[in-house]
Short mmCIF file of C-alpha atoms in Angstrom, two decimals:
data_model
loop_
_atom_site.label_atom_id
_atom_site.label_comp_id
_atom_site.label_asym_id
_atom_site.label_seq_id
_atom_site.Cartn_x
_atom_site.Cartn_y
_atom_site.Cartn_z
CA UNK A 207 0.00 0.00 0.00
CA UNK A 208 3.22 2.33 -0.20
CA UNK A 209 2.55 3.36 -3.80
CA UNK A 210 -1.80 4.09 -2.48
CA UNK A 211 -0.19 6.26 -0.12
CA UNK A 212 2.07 8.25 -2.66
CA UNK A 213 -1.06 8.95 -4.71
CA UNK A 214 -3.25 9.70 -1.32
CA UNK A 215 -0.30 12.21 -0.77
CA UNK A 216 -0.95 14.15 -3.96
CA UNK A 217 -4.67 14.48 -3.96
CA UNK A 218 -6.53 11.38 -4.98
CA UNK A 219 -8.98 9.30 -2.29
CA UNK A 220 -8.75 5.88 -0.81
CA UNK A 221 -10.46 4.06 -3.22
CA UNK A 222 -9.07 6.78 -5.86
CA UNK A 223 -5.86 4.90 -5.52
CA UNK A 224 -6.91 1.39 -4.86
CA UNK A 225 -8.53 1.82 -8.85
CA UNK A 226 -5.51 3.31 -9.95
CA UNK A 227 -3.59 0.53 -8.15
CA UNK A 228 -5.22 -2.18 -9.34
CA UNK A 229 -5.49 -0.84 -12.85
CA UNK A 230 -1.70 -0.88 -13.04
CA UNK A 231 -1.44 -4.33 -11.45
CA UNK A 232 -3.78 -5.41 -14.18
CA UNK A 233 -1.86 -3.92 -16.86
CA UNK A 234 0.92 -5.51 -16.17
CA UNK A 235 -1.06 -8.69 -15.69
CA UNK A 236 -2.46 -8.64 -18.65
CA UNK A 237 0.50 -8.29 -20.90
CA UNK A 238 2.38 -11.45 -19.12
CA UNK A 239 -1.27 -13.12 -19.53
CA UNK A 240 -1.06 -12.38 -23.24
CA UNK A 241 2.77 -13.57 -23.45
CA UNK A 242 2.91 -16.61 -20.77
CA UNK A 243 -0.65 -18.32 -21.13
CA UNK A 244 -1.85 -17.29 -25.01
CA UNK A 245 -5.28 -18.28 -26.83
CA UNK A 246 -4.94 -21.94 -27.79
CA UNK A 247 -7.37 -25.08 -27.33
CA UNK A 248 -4.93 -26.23 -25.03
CA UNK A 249 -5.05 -23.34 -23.01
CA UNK A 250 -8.17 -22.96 -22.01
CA UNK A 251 -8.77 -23.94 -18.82
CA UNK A 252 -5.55 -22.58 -17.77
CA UNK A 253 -6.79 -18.96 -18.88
CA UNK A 254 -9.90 -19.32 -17.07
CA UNK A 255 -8.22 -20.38 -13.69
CA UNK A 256 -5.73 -17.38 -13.94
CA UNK A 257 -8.19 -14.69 -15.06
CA UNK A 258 -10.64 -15.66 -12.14
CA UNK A 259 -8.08 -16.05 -9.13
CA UNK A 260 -6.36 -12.46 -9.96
CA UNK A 261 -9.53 -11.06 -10.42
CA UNK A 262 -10.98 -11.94 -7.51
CA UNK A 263 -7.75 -11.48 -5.39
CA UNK A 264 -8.63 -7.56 -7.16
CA UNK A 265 -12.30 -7.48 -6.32
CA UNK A 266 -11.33 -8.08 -3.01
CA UNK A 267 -8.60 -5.52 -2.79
CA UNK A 268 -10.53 -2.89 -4.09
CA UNK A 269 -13.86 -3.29 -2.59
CA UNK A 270 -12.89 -5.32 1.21
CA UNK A 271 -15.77 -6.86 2.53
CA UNK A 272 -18.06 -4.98 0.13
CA UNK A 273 -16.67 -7.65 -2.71
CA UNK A 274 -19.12 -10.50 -0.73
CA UNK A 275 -21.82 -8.40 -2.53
CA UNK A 276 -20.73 -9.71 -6.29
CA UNK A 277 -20.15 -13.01 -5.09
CA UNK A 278 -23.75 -13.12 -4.03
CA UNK A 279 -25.29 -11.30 -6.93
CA UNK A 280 -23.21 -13.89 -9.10
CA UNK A 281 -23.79 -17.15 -7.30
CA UNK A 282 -27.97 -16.21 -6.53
CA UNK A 283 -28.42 -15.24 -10.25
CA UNK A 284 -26.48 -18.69 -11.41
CA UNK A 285 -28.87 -20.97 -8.82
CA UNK A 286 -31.80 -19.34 -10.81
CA UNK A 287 -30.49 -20.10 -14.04
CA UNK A 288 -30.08 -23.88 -12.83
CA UNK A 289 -32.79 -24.09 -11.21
CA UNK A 290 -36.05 -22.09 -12.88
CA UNK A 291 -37.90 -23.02 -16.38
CA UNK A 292 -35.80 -21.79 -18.69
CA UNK A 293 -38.45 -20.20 -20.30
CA UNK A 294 -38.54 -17.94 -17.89
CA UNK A 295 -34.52 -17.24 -16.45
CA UNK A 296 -33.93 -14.02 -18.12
CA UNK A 297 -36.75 -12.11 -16.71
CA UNK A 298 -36.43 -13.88 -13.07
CA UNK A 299 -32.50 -13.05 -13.44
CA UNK A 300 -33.35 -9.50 -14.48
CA UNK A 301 -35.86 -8.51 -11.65
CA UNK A 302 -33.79 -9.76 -8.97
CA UNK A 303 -30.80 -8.23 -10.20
CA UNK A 304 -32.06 -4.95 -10.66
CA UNK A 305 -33.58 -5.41 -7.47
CA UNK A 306 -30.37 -6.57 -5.63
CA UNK A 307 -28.22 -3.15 -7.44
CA UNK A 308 -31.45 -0.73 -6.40
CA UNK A 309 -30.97 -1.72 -2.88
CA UNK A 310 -26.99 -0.94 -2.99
CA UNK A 311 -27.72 1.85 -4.88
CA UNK A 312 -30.01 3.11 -2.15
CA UNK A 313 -27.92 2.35 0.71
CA UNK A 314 -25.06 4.00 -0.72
CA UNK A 315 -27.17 6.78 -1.59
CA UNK A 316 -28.57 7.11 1.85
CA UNK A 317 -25.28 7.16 3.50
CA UNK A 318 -23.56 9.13 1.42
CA UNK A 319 -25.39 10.98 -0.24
CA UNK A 320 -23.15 13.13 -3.12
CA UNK A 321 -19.85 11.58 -2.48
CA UNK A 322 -18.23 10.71 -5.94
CA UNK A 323 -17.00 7.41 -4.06
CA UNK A 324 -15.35 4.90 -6.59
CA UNK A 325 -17.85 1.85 -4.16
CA UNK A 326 -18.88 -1.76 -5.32
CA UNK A 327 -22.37 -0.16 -7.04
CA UNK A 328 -19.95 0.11 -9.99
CA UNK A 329 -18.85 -3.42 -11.01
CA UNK A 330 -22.64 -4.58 -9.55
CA UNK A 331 -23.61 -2.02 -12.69
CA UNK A 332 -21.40 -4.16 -15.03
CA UNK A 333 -22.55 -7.68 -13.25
CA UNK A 334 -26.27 -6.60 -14.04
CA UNK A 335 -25.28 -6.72 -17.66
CA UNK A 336 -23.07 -9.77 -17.93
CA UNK A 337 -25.64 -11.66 -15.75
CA UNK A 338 -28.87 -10.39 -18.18
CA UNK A 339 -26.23 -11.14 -21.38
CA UNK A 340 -26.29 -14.88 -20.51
CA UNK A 341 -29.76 -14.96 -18.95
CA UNK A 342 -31.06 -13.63 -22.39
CA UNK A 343 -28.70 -15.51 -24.36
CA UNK A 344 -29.70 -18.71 -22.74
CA UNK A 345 -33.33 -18.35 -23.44
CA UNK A 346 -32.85 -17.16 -27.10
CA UNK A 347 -30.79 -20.79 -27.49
CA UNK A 348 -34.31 -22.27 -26.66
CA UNK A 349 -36.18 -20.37 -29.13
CA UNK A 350 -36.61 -20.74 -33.33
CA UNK A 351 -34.43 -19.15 -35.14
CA UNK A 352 -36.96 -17.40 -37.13
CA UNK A 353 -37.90 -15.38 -33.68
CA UNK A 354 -34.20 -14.01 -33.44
CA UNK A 355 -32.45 -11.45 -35.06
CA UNK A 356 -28.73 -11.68 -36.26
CA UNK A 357 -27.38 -10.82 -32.98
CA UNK A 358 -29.22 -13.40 -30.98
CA UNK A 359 -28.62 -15.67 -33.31
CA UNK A 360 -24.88 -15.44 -32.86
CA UNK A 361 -24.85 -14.77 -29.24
CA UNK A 362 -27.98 -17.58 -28.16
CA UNK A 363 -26.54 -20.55 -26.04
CA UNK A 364 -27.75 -23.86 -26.75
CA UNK A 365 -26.15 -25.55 -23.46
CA UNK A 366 -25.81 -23.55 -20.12
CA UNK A 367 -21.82 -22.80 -19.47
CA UNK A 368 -19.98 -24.32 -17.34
CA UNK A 369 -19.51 -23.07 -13.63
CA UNK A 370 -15.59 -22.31 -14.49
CA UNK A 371 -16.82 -20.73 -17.70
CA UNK A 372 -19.70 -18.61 -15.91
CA UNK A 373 -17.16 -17.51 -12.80
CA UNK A 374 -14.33 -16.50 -15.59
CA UNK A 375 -16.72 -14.21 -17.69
CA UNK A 376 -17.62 -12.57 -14.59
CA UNK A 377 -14.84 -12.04 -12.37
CA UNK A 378 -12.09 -11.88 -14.84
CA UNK A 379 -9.34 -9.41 -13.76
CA UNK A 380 -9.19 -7.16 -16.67
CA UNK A 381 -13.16 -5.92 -16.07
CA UNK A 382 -14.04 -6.81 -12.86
CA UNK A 383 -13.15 -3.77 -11.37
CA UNK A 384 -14.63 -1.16 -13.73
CA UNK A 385 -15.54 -3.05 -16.96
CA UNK A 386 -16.80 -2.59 -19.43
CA UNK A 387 -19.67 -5.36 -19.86
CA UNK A 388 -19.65 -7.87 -22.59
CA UNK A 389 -21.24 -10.70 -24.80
CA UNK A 390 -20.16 -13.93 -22.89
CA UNK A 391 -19.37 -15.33 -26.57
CA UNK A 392 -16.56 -12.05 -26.87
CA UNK A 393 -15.43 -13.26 -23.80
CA UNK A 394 -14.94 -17.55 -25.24
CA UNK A 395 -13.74 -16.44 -28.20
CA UNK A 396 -11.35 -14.27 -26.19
CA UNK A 397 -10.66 -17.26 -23.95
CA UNK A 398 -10.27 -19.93 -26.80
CA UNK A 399 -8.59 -17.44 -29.90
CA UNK A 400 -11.58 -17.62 -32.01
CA UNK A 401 -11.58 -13.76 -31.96
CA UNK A 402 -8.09 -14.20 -33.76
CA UNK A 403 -9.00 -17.13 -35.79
CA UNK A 404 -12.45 -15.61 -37.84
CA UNK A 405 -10.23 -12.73 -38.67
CA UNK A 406 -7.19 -14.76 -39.95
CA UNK A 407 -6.91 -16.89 -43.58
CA UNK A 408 -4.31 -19.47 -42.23
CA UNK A 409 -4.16 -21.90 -39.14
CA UNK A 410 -1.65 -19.87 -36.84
CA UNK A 411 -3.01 -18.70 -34.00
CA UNK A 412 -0.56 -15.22 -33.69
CA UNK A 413 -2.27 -12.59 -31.50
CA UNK A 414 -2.17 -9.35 -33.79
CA UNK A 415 0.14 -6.24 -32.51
CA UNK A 416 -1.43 -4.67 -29.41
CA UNK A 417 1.54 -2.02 -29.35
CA UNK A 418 -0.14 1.55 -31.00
CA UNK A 419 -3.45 0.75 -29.51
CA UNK A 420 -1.46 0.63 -25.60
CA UNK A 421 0.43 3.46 -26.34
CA UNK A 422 -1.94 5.52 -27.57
CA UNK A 423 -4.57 4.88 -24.69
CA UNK A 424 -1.99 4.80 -22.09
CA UNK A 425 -0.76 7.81 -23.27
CA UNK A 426 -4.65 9.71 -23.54
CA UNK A 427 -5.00 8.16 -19.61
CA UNK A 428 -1.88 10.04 -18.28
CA UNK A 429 -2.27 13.52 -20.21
CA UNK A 430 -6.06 13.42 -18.55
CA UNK A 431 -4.29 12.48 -14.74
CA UNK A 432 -2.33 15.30 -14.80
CA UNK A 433 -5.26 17.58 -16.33
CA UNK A 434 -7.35 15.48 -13.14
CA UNK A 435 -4.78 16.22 -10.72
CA UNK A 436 -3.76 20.02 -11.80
CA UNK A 437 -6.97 21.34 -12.57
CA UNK A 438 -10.11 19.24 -11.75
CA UNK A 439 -9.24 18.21 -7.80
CA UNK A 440 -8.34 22.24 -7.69
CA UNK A 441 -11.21 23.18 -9.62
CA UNK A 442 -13.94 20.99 -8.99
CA UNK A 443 -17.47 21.35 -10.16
CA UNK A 444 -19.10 22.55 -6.85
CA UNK A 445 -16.44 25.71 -6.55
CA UNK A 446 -18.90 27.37 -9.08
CA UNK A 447 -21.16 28.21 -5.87
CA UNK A 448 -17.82 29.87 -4.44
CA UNK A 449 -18.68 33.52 -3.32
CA UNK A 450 -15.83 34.95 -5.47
CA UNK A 451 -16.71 33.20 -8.27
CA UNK A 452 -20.67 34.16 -8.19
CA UNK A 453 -19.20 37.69 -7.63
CA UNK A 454 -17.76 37.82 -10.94
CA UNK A 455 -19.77 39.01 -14.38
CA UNK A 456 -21.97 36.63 -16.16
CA UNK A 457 -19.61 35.97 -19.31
CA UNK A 458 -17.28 34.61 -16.98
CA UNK A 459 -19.10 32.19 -14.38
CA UNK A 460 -21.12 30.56 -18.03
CA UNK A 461 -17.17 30.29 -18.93
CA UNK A 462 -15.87 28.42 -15.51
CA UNK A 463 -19.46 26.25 -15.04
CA UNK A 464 -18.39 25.02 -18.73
CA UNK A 465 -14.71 24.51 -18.04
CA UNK A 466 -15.35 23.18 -14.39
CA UNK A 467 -18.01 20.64 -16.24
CA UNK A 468 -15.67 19.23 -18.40
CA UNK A 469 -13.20 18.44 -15.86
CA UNK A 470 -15.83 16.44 -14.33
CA UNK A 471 -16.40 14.11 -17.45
CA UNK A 472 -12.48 13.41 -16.81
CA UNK A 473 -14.28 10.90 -13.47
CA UNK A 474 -15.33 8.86 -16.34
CA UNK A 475 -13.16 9.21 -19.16
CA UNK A 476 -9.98 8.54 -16.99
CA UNK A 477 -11.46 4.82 -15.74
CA UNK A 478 -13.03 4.07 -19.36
CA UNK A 479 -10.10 4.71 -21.22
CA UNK A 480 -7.63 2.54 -19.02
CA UNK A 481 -9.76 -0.20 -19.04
CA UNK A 482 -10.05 -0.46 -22.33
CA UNK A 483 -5.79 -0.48 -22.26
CA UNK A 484 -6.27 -3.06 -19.72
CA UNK A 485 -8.21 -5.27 -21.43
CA UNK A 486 -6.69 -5.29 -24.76
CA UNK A 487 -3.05 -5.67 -22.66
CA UNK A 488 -4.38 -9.02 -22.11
CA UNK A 489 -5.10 -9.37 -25.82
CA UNK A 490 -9.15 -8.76 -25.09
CA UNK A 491 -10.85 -6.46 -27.38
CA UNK A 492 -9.21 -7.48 -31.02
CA UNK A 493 -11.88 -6.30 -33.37
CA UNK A 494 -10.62 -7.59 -37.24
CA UNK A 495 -8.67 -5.26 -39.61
CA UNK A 496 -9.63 -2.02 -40.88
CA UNK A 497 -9.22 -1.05 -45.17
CA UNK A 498 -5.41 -0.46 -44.49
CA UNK A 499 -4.54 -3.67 -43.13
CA UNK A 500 -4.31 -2.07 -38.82
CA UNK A 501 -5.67 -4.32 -36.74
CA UNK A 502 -8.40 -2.86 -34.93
CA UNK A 503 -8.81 -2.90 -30.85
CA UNK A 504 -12.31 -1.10 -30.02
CA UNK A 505 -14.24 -4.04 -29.21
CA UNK A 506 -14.46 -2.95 -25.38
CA UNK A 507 -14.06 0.76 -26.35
CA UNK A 508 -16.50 2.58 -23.95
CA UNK A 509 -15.89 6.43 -25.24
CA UNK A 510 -14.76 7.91 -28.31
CA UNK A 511 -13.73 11.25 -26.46
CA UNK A 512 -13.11 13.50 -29.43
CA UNK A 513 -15.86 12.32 -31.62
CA UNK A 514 -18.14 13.04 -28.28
CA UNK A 515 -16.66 16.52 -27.33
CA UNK A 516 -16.60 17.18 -31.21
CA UNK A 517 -20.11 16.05 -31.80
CA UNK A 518 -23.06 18.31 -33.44
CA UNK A 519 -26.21 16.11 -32.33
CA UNK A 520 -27.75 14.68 -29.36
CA UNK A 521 -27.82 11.27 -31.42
CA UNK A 522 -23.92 11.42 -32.00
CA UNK A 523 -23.14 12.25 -28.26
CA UNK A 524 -24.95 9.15 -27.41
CA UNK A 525 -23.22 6.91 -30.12
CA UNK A 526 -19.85 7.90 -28.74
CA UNK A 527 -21.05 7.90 -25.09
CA UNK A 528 -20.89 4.94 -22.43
CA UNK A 529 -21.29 2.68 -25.69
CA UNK A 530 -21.27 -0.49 -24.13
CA UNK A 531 -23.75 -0.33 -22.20
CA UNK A 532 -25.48 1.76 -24.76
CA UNK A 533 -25.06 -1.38 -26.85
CA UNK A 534 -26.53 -3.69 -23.84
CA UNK A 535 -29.51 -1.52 -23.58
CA UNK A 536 -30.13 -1.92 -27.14
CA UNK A 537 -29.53 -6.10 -27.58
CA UNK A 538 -31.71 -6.38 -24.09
CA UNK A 539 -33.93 -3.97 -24.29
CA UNK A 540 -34.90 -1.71 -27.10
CA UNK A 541 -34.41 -4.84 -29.90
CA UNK A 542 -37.05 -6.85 -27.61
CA UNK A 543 -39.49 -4.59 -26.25
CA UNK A 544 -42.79 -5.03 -28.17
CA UNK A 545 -43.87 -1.03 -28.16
CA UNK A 546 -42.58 2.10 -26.18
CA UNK A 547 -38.98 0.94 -26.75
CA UNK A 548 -37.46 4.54 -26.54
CA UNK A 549 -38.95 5.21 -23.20
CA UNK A 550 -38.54 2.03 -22.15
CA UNK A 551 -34.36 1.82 -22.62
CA UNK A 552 -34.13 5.59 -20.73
CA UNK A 553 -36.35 4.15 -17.88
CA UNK A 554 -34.40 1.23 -17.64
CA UNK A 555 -31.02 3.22 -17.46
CA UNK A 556 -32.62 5.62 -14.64
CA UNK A 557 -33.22 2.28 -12.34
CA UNK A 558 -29.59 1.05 -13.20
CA UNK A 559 -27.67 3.94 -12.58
CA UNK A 560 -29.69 4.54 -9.02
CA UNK A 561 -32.32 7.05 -7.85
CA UNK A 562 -30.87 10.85 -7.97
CA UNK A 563 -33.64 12.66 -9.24
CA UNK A 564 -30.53 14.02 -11.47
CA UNK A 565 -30.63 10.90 -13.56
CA UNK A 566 -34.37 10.85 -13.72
CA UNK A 567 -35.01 14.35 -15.16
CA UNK A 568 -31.89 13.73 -17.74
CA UNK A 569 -32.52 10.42 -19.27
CA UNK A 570 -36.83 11.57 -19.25
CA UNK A 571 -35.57 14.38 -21.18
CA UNK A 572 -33.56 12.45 -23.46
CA UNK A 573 -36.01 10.39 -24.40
CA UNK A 574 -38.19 13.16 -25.50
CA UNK A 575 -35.76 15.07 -26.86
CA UNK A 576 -35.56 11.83 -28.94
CA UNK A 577 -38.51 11.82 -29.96
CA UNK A 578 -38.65 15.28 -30.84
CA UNK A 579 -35.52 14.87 -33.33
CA UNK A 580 -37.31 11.87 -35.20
CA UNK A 581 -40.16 14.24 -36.10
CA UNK A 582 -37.99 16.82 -37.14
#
């Protein structure tokens, strides 16, 4: 804990550090994962042991105690899966899951009420998905084809996983901390090399170069610390209700809310975009080629920052915002809800991201603001 009480020293919170900690431990994890223990049949197992025990050795270093609360969210949701109709799992998995988070998110709320704590509601966010992704997935592998469309056709699961399988998708190391959520098939394929193999025209199984994709979002992670740590911990959004700054003219408190607000988006861009380095360390998040031959590593990409800061529509923000779980509400939601699908996906994402009335009055708002572009 010497190095979580360096960055303590210099600004950042307990559980500030224990993220950036374990973020770094993962990093480095990942790239002897992707070196020592690669994708191949013969590997499989292996891969699923390793990625389990260090993530849950950094579930539990993170979170404490508060780390029980994934292992019973995990371990409840796969007794219903084995146990209910399967008819009926998704739906059963879904309610008590959202149920389980709303209850966190309440307690947490309750007690401490405004605090931008980094606490387990987070990965129980990301759980909620992965758990509904198989839940869903497992029912669509019971249905006709004919009632599915392309995606659920790719992603339905004939057999239940197994309990190493299940366990691995969850509590791997590179996302169990902050993500992002996935199709459990990404994750096998990940697992097994398939990911490499569909995009490859001979038999090797050669991971592609991970090198300009690390760089490049390693280096985007540390230019926005030192923007966190120089400007945003000194400047946070709440000094706007400073007396000398509402004492100053108009032009220029519009000009620090502004500037002060985008500091805050660096609480999320920060974690997104070194996740996304940690997972593709590891060699998750290989996407094909693009037309000039680069492999591609947005798979788990959770924020294009400069298309969103760039953007000219509310439709283009939200494409380039939070876009895997944009992409979950979409496959679970909006794809199988029989009417009031727009609604329905913002109401949804109020419940999972917990009960500030902040959240309720933005995503309502959304939606209509939705609807009102689609008439336009």
């Amino acid at each position: 804990m010497v190095i979580g009480i360096l960055l303590e020293s210099i600004g950042l919170e307990l559980d500030q550090s224990k993220f950036i900690v374990s973020q770094v431990m993962s990093l480095l994890a990942g790239l002897a994962f992707r070196h020592f223990i690669p994708a191949s049949s013969t590997n499989v197992i292996k891969r699923h042991l390793v990625a389990t025990i260090l993530g849950l050795y950094l579930g539990h270093f993170v979170f404490d105690k508060d780390f029980l609360h994934l292992i019973i969210l995990s371990t409840m949701s796969l007794g219903l899966m084995k146990t209910c109709p399967r008819y009926c799992v998704h739906i059963l998995v879904l309610v008590f899951a959202m149920i389980y988070l709303s209850f966190v998110h309440l307690y947490y709320q309750i007690n401490y009420y405004g605090q931008k704590n980094f606490d387990i509601t987070s990965p129980m966010m990301i759980f909620v998905q992965k758990l509904t992704y198989i839940a869903f997935s497992y029912v669509d592998g019971s249905k006709s084809s004919d009632k599915l469309n392309e995606h659920q056709k790719s992603n339905a699961l004939i057999l239940f996983p197994g309990i190493l399988e299940f366990y691995s998708y969850l509590f791997h190391f590179q996302g169990v901390v902050v993500g992002p959520g996935c199709n459990f098939k990404d994750y096998i394929e990940f697992i097994d090399g398939t990911n490499i193999k569909k995009h490859q025209n001979d038999s090797t199984l050669k991971c592609p170069s991970v090198k300009k994709a690390l760089f490049k979002k390693i280096s985007i992670t540390l230019l926005m610390i030192v923007v966190f740590l120089k400007l945003t911990l000194k400047y946070p959004f709440s000094s706007y209700l400073e007396p000398d700054v509402l004492a100053k003219p108009l032009w220029f408190r519009l000009l620090y809310l502004h500037l002060a607000s985008k500091g805050h988006h660096l609480y999320y861009y920060i974690p997104w975009t070194l996740s996304d380095a940690v997972n593709n360390a590891s060699g998750f998040g290989f996407n094909g080629y693009d037309e000039k031959g680069e492999p591609k590593w947005d798979l788990l990409t959770n924020i294009n920052i400069y298309e969103l800061e760039t953007s000219t529509s509310f439709k283009y923000s939200i494409d380039n915002w939070h876009i895997q779980t944009k992409n979950w509400l979409r496959r679970i939601f909006f794809d199988r809800l029989p009417k009031g699908k727009t609604l329905g996906v913002f109401v949804v994402s109020c419940i999972w991201h917990g009960f500030y009335p902040g959240y309720y009055f933005s995503f309502v708002f959304s939606a209509f603001v939705i609807y009102v572009g689609r008439g336009v």
